[in-house]
PDB file of C-alpha atoms and ligand atoms in Angstrom:
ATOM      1  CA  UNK A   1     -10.741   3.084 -31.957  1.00 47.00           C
ATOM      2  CA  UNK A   2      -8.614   4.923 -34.060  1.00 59.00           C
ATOM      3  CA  UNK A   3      -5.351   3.592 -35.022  1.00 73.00           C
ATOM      4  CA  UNK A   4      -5.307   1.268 -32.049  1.00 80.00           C
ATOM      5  CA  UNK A   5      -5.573   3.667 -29.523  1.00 86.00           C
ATOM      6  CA  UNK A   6      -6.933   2.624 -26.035  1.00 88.00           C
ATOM      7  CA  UNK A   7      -7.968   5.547 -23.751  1.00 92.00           C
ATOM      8  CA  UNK A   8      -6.352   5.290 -20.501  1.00 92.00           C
ATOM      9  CA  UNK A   9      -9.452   5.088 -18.341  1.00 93.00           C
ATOM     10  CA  UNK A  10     -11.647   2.711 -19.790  1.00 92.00           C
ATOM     11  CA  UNK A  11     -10.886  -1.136 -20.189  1.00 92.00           C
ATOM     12  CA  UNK A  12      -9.441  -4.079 -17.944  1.00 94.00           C
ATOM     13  CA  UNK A  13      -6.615  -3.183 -15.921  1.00 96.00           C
ATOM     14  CA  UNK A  14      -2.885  -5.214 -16.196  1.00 98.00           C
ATOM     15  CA  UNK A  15       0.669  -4.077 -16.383  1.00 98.00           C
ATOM     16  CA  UNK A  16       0.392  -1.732 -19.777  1.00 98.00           C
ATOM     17  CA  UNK A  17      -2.239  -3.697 -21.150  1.00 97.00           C
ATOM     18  CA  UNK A  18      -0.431  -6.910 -22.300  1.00 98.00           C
ATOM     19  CA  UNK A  19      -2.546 -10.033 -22.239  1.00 98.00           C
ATOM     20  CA  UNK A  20      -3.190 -11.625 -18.719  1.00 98.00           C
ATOM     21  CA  UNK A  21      -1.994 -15.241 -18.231  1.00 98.00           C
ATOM     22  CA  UNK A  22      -2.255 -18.068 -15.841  1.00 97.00           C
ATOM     23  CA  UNK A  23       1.674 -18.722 -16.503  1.00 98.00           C
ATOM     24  CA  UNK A  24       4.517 -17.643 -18.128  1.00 98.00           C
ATOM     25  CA  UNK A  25       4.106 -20.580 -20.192  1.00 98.00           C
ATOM     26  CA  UNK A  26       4.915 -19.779 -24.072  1.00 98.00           C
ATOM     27  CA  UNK A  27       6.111 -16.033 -22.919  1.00 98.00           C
ATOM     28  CA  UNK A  28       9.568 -14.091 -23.337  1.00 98.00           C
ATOM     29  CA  UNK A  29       8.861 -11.762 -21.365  1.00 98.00           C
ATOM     30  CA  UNK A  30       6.467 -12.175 -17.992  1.00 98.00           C
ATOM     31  CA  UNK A  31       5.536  -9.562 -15.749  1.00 98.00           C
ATOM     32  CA  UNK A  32       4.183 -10.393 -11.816  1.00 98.00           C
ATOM     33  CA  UNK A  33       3.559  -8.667  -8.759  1.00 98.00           C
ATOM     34  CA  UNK A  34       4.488  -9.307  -5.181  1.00 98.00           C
ATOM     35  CA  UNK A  35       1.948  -7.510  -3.131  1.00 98.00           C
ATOM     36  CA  UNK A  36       3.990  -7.166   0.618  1.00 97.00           C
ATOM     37  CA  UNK A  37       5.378  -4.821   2.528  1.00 97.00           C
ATOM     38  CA  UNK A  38       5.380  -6.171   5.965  1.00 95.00           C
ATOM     39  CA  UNK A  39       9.246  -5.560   5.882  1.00 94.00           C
ATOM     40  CA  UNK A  40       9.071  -1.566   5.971  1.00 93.00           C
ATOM     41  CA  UNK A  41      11.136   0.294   8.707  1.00 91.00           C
ATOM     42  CA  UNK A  42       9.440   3.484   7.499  1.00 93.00           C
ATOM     43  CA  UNK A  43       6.043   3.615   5.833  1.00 95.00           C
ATOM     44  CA  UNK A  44       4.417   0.724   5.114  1.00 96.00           C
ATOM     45  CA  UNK A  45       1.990   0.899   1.809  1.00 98.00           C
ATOM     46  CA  UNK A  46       4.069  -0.551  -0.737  1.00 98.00           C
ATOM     47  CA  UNK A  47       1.798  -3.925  -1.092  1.00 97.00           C
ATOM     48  CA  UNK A  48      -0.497  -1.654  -3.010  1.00 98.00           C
ATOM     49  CA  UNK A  49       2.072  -0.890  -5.547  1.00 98.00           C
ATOM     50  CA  UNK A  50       1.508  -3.162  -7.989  1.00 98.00           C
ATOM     51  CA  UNK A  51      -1.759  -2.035  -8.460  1.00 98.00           C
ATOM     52  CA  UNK A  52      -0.966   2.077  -8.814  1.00 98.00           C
ATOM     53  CA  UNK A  53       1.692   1.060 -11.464  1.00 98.00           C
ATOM     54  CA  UNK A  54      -0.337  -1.298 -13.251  1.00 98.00           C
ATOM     55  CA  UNK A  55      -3.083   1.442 -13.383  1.00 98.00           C
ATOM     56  CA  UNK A  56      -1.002   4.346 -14.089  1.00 98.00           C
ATOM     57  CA  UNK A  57       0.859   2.251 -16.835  1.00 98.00           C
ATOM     58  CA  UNK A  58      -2.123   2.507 -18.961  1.00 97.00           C
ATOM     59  CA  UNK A  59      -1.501   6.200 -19.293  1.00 96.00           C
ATOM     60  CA  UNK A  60       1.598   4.730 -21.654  1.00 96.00           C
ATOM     61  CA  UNK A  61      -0.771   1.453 -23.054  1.00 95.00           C
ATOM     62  CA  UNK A  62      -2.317   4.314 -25.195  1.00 91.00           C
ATOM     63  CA  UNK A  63      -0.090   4.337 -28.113  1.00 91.00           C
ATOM     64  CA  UNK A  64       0.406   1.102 -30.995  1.00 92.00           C
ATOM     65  CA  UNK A  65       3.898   2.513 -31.079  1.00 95.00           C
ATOM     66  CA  UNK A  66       4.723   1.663 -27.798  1.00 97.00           C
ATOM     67  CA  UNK A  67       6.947   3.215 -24.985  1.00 98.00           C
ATOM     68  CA  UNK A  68       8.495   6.753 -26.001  1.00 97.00           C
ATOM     69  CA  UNK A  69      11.399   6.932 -26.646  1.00 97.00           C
ATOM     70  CA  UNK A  70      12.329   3.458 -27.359  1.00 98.00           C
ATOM     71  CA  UNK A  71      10.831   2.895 -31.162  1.00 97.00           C
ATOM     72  CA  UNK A  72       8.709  -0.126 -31.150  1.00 97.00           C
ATOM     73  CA  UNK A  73       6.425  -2.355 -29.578  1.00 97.00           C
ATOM     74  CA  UNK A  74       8.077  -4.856 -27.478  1.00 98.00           C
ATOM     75  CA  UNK A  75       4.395  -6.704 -28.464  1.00 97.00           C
ATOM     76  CA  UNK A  76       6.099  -6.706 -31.884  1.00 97.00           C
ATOM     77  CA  UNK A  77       9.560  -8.377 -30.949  1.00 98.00           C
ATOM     78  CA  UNK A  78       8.106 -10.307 -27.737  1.00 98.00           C
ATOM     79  CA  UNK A  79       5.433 -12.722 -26.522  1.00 98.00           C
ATOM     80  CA  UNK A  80       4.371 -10.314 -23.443  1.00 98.00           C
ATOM     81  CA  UNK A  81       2.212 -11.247 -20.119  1.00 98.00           C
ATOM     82  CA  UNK A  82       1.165 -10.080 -17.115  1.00 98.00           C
ATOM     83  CA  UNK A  83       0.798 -13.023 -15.196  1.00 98.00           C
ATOM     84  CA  UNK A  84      -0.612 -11.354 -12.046  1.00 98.00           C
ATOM     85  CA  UNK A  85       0.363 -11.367  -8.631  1.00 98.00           C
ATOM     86  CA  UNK A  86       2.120 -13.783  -5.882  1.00 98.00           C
ATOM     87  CA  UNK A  87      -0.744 -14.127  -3.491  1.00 94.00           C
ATOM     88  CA  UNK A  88      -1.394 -16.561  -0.514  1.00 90.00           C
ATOM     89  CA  UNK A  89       1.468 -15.742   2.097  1.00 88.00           C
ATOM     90  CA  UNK A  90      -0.765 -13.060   3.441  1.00 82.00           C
ATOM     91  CA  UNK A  91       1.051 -11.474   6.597  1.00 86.00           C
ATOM     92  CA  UNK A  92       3.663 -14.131   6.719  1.00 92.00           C
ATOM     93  CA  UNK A  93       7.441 -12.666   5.737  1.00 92.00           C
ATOM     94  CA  UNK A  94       8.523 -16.683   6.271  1.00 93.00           C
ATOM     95  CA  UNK A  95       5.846 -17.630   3.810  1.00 95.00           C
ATOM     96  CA  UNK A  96       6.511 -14.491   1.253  1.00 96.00           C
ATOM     97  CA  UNK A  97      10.080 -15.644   0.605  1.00 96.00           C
ATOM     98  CA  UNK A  98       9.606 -19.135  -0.394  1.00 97.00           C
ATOM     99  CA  UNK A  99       6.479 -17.929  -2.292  1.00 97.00           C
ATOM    100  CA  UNK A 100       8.420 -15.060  -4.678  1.00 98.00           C
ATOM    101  CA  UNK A 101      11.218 -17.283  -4.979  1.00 98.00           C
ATOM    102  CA  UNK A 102       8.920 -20.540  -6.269  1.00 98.00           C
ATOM    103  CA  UNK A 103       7.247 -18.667  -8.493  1.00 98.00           C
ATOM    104  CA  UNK A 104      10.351 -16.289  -9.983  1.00 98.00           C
ATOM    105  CA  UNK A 105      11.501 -20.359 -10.512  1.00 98.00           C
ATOM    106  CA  UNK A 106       8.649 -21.579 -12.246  1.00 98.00           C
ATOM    107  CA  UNK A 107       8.495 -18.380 -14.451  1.00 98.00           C
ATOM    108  CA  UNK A 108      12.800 -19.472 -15.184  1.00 97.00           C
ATOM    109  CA  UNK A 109      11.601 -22.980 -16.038  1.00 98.00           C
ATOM    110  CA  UNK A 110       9.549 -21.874 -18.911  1.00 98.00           C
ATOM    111  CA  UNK A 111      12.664 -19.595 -20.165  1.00 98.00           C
ATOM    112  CA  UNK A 112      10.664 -16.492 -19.947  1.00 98.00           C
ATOM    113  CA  UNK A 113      12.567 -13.562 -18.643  1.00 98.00           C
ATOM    114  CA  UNK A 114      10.714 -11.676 -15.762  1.00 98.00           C
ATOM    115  CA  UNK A 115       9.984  -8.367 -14.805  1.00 99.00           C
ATOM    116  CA  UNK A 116       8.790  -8.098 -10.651  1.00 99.00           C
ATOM    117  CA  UNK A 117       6.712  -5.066  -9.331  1.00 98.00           C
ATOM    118  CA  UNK A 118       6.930  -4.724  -5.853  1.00 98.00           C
ATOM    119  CA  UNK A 119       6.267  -4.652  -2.795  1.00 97.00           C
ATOM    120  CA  UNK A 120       9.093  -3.624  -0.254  1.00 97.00           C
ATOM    121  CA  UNK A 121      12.461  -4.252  -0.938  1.00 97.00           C
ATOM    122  CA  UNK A 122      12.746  -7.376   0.888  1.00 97.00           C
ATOM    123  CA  UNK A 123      11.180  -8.975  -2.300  1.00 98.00           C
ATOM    124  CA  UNK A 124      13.926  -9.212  -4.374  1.00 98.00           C
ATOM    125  CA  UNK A 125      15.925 -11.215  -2.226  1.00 98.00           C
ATOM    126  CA  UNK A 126      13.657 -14.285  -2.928  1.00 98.00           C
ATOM    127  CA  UNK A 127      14.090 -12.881  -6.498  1.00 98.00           C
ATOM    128  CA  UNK A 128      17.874 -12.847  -7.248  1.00 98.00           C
ATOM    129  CA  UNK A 129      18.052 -16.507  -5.525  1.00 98.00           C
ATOM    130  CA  UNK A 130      15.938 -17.799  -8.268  1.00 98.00           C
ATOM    131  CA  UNK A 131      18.060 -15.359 -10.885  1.00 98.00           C
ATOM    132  CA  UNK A 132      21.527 -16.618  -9.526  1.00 98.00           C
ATOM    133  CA  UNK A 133      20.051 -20.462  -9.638  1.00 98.00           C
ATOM    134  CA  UNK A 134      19.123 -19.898 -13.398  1.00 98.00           C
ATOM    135  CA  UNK A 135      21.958 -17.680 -14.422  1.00 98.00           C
ATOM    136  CA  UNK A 136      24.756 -18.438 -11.874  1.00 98.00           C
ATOM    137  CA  UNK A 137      26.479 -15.631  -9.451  1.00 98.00           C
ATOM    138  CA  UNK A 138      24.979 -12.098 -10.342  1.00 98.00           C
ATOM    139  CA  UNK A 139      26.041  -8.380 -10.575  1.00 98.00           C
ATOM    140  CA  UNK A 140      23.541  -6.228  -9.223  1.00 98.00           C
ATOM    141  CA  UNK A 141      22.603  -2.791 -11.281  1.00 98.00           C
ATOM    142  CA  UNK A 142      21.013  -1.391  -7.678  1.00 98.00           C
ATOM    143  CA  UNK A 143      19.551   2.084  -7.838  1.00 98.00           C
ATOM    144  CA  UNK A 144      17.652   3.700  -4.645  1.00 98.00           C
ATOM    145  CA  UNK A 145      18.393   6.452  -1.569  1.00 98.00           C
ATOM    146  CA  UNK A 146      19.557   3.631   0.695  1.00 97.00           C
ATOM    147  CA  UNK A 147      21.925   0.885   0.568  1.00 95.00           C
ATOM    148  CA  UNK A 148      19.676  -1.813   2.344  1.00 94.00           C
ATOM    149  CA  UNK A 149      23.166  -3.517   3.390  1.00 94.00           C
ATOM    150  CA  UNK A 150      22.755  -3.266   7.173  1.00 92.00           C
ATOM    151  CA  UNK A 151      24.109  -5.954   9.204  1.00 92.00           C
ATOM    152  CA  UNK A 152      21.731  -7.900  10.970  1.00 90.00           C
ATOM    153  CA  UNK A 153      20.887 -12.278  10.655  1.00 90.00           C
ATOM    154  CA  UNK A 154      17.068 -11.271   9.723  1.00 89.00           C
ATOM    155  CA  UNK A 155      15.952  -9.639   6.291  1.00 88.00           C
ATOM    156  CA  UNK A 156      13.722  -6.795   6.462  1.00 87.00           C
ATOM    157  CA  UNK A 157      13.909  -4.025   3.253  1.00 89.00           C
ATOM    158  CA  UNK A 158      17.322  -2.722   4.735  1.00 92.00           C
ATOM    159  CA  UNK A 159      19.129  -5.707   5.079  1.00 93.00           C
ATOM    160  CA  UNK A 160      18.652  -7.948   2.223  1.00 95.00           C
ATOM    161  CA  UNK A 161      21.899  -7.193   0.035  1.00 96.00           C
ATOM    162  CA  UNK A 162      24.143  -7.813   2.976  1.00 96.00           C
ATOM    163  CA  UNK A 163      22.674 -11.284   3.018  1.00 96.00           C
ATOM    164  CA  UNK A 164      22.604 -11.952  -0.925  1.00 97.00           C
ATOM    165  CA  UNK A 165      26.196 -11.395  -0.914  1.00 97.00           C
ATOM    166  CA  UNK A 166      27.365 -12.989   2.427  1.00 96.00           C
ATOM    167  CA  UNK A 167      25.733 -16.558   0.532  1.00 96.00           C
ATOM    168  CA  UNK A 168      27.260 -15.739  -2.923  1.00 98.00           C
ATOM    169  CA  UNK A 169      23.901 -14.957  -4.553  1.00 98.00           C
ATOM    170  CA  UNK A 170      25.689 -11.489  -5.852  1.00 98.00           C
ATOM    171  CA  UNK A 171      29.129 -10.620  -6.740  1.00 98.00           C
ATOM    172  CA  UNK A 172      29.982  -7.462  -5.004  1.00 98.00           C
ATOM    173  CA  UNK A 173      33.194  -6.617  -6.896  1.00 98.00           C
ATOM    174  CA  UNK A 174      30.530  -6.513  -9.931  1.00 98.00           C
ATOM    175  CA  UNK A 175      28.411  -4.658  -8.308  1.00 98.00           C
ATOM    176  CA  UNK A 176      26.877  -0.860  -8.608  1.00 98.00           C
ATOM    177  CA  UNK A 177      24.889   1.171  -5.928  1.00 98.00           C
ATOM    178  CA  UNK A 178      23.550   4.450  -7.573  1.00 98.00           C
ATOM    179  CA  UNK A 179      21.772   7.185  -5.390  1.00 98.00           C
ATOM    180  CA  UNK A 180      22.391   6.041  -1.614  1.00 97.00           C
ATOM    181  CA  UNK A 181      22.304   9.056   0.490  1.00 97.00           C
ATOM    182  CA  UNK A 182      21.888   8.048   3.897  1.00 95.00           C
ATOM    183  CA  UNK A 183      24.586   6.744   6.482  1.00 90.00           C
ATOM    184  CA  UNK A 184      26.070   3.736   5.066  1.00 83.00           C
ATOM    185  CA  UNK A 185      28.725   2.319   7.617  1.00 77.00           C
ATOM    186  CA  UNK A 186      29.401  -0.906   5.960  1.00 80.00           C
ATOM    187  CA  UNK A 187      30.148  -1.016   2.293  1.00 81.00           C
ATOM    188  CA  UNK A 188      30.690  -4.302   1.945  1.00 91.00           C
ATOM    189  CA  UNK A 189      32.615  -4.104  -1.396  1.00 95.00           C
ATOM    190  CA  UNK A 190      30.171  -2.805  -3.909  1.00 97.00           C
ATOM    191  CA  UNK A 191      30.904   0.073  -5.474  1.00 97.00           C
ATOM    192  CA  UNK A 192      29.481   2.666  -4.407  1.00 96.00           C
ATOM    193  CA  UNK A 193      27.822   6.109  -6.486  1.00 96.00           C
ATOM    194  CA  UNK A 194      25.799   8.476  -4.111  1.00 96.00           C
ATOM    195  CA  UNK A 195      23.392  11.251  -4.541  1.00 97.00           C
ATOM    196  CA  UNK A 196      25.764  13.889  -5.073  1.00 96.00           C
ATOM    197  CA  UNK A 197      27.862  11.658  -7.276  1.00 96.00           C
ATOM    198  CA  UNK A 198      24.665  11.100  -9.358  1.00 97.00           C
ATOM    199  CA  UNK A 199      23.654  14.811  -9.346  1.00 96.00           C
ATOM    200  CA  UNK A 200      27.506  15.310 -11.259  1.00 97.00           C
ATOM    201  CA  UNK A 201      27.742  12.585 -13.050  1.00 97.00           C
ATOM    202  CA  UNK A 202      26.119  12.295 -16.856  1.00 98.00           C
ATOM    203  CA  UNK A 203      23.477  10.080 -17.623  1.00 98.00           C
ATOM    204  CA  UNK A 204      25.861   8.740 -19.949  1.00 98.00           C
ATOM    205  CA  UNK A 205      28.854   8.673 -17.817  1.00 98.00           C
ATOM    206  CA  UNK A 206      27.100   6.943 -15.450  1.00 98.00           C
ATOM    207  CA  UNK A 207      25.637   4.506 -17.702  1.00 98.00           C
ATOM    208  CA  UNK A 208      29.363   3.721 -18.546  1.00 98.00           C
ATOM    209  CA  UNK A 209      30.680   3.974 -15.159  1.00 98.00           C
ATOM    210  CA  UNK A 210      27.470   0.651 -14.405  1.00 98.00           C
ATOM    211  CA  UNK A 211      28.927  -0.874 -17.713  1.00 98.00           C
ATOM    212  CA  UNK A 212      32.691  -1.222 -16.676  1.00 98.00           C
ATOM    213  CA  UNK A 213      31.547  -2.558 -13.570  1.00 98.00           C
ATOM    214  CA  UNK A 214      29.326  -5.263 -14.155  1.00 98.00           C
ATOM    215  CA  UNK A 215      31.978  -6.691 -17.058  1.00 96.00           C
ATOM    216  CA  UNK A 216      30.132  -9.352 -18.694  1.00 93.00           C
ATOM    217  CA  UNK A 217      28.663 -10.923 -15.747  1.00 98.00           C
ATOM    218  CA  UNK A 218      24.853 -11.566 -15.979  1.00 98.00           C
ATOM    219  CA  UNK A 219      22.792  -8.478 -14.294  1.00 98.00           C
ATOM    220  CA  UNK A 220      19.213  -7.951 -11.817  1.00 98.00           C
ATOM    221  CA  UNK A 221      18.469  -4.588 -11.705  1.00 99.00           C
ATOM    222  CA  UNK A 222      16.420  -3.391  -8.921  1.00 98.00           C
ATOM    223  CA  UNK A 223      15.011  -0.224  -9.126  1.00 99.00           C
ATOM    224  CA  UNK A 224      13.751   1.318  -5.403  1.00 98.00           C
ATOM    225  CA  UNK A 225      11.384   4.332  -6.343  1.00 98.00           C
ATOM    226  CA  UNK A 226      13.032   6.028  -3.844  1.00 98.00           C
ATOM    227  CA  UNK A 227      16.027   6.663  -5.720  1.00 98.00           C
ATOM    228  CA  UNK A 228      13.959   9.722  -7.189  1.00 98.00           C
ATOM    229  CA  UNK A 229      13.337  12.932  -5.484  1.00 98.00           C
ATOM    230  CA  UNK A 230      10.761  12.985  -3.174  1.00 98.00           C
ATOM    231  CA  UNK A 231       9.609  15.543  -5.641  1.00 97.00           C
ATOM    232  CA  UNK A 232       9.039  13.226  -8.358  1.00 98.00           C
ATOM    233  CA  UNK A 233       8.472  10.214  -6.195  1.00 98.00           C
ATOM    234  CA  UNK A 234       6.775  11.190  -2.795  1.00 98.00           C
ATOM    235  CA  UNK A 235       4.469   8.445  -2.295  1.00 98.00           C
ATOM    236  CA  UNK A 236       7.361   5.745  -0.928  1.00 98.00           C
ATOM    237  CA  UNK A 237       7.826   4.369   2.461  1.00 97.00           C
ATOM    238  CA  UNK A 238      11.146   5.853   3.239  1.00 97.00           C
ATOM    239  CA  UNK A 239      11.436   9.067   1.201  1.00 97.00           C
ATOM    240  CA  UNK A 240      14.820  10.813   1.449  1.00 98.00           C
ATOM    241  CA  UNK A 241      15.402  14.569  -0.128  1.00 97.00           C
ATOM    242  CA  UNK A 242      18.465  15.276  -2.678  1.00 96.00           C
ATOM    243  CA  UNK A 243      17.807  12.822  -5.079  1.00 97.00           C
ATOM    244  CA  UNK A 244      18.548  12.680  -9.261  1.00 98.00           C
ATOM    245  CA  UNK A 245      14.737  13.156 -11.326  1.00 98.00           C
ATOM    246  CA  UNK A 246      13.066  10.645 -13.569  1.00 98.00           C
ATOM    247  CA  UNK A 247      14.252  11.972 -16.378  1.00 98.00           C
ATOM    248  CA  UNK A 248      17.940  11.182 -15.346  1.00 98.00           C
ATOM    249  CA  UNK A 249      17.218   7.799 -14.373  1.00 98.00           C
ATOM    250  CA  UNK A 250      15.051   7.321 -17.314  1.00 98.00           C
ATOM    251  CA  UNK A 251      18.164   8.405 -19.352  1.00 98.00           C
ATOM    252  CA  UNK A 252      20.654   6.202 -17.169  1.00 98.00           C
ATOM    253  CA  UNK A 253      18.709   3.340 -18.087  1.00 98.00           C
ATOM    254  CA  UNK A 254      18.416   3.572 -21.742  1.00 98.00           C
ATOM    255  CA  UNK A 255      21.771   4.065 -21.962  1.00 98.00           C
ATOM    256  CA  UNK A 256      22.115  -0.020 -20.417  1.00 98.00           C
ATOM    257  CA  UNK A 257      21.112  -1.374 -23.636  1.00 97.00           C
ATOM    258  CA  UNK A 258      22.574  -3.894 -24.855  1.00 94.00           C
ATOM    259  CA  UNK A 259      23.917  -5.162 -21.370  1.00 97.00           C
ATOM    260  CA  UNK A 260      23.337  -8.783 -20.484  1.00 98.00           C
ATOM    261  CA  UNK A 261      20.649  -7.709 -18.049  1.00 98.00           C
ATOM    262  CA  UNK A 262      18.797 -10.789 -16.860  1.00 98.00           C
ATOM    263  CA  UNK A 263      15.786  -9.565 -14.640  1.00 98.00           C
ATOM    264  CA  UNK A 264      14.629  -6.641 -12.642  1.00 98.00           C
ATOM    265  CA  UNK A 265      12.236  -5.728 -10.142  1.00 99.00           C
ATOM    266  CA  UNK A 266      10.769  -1.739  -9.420  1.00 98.00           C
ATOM    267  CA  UNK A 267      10.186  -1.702  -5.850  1.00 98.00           C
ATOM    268  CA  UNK A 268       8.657   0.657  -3.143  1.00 98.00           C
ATOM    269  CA  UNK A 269       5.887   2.462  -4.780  1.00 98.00           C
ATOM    270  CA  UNK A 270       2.983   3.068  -1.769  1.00 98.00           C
ATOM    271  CA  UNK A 271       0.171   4.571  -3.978  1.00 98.00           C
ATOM    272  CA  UNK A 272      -1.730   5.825  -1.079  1.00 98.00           C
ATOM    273  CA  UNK A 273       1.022   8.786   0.219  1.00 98.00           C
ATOM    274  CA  UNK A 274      -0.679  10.751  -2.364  1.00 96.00           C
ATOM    275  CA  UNK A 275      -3.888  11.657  -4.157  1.00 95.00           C
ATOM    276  CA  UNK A 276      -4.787  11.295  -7.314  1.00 94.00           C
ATOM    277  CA  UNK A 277      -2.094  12.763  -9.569  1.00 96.00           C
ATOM    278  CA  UNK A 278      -0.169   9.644  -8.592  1.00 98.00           C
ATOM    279  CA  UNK A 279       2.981  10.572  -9.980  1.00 98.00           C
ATOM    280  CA  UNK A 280       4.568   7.991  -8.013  1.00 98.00           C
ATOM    281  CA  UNK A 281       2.823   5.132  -9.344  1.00 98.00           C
ATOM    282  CA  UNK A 282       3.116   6.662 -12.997  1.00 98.00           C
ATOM    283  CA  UNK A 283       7.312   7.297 -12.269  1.00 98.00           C
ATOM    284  CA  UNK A 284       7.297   3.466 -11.387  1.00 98.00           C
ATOM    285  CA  UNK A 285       5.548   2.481 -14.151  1.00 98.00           C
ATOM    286  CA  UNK A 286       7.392   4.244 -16.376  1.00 98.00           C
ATOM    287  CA  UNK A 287      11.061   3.450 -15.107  1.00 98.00           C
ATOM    288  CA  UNK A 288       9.400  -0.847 -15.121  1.00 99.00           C
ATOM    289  CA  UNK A 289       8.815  -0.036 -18.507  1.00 98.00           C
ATOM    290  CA  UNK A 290      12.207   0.600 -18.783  1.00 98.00           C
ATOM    291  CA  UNK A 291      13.936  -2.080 -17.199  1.00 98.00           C
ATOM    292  CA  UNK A 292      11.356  -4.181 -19.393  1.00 98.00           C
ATOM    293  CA  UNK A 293      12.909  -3.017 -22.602  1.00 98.00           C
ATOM    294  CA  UNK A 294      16.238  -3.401 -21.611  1.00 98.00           C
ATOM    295  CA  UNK A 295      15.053  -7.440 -20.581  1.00 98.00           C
ATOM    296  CA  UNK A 296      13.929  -7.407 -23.975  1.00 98.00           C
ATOM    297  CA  UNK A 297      17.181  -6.042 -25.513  1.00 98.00           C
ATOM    298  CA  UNK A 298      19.239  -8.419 -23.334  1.00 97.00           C
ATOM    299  CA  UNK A 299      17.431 -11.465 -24.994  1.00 96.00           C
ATOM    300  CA  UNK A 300      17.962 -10.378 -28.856  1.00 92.00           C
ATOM    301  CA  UNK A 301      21.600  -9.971 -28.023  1.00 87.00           C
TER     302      UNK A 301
HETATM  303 MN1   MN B   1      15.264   2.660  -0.498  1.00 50.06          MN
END
């Protein structure tokens, strides 16, 4: 192949083509999947997300240069894998959490940072425990059409932030909502950033607005598809119209570089609400990508 270029419908299949591993042992950056979504209130269809963005991320794998715009390789800077998915808890929400969170833990005890594709939501509960156990307290960088704070003693993909706060696992006053634009009744002291606030507020701006917030504190940034337009993200479980494009979010996040950002998940991509185009899939791939890069950045600080 010329200059190292790998067409995007031929070869093995993993999260943009970086070498498959057994562990995260001897990596600085891992990537795994959590294939669930037994905790939709909409849709369900998100446990086939990992696969769509591992597939569609090959349309990116292409190039030696790596991700546009970002300049290099992270192959170049980092020791890369996609260490496959958390498998084994099957339709079992009690056996999912204990499951993401022992293996996020065994990915922190090899001092790899990792990347999660999801799944519902609900995964990144599991995920920020193992975070805040490694890191200490966390601010969360949370960007998605709802504010999956609801009030209730279980965890489904709505309620998970009200619980990660009420036991100290994030530090609200730290904390940043971007996109939410449904009825929220019970902020419970994050701040807050809407749709319409999004849709008049600079990619820059708002990048600054996430970096006065968050201080110094070390970040998770979850990324719900869903934060997109259903135009440039229908295939999601709980779709809501009014929402910033890719490009803006794309823009948002590039502007977070150089933040302490600690790990990140992209969440809520159900392949299957489309056909083949799969701009869904390819939107979550590319925002991971993303949030992978600024990972990176955060460990060459
Ligand atoms: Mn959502």
């Amino acid at each position: 192949m010329s200059q190292g270029m790998m067409e995007p419908y031929g070869g093995h299949i993993s999260y943009l083509r970086f070498p498959v591993c057994e562990s995260a042992e001897g990596l600085d950056l891992a990537i795994m999947g959590v294939p669930f979504d037994l905790n939709t209130t909409g849709r369900a269809g998100a446990r086939f997300g990992p696969r769509g963005i591992r597939e569609m991320s090959l349309t990116m794998a292409e190039f030696p240069w790596g991700v546009w715009p970002w300049g290099y390789h992270l192959r170049d800077k980092f020791k890369v894998g996609d260490i496959g998915d958390v498998m084994g808890f099957t339709a079992y929400t009690e056996r999912m959490m204990p499951a993401v969170e022992a293996a996020a833990d065994k990915v922190m005890a090899t001092g790899a940072s990792l990347l999660t594709l999801g799944g519902d939501h609900s995964i990144t509960y599991p995920l920020l425990k193992a975070h805040a156990r490694k890191h200490g307290p966390l601010a969360l960088i949370h960007f998605d059409a709802h504010s999956d704070t609801w009030i209730d003693d279980d965890i489904n993909h709505g309620t998970m932030f009200h619980h990660a706060i009420k036991d100290g696992t994030i530090v609200p006053e730290n904390s940043i909502q971007l996109g939410m634009r449904t009825p929220n009744p019970d902020e419970q002291g994050m701040l807050v950033l809407d749709g319409l606030e999004c849709l008049k507020t600079p990619p820059l701006e708002m990048a600054k607005r996430i970096r006065e917030r968050v201080g110094n504190r070390p970040a998770y940034l979850t990324f719900d598809i869903d934060f997109l337009d259903p135009a440039y993200a229908p295939a999601t479980g709980t779709p809501v119209v009014g929402g910033p494009n890719s490009a803006y979010a794309r823009d948002v996040l590039r502007a977070l570089v150089g933040m302490n950002i600690v790990g990140g998940d992209q969440v809520e991509v159900a392949p299957h609400y489309e056909g083949a185009a799969q701009i869904t899939a390819l939107a979550g791939a590319t925002i991971a990508a993303d949030i992978l890069y600024l990972i990176g950045a955060s460990r060459s600080r």
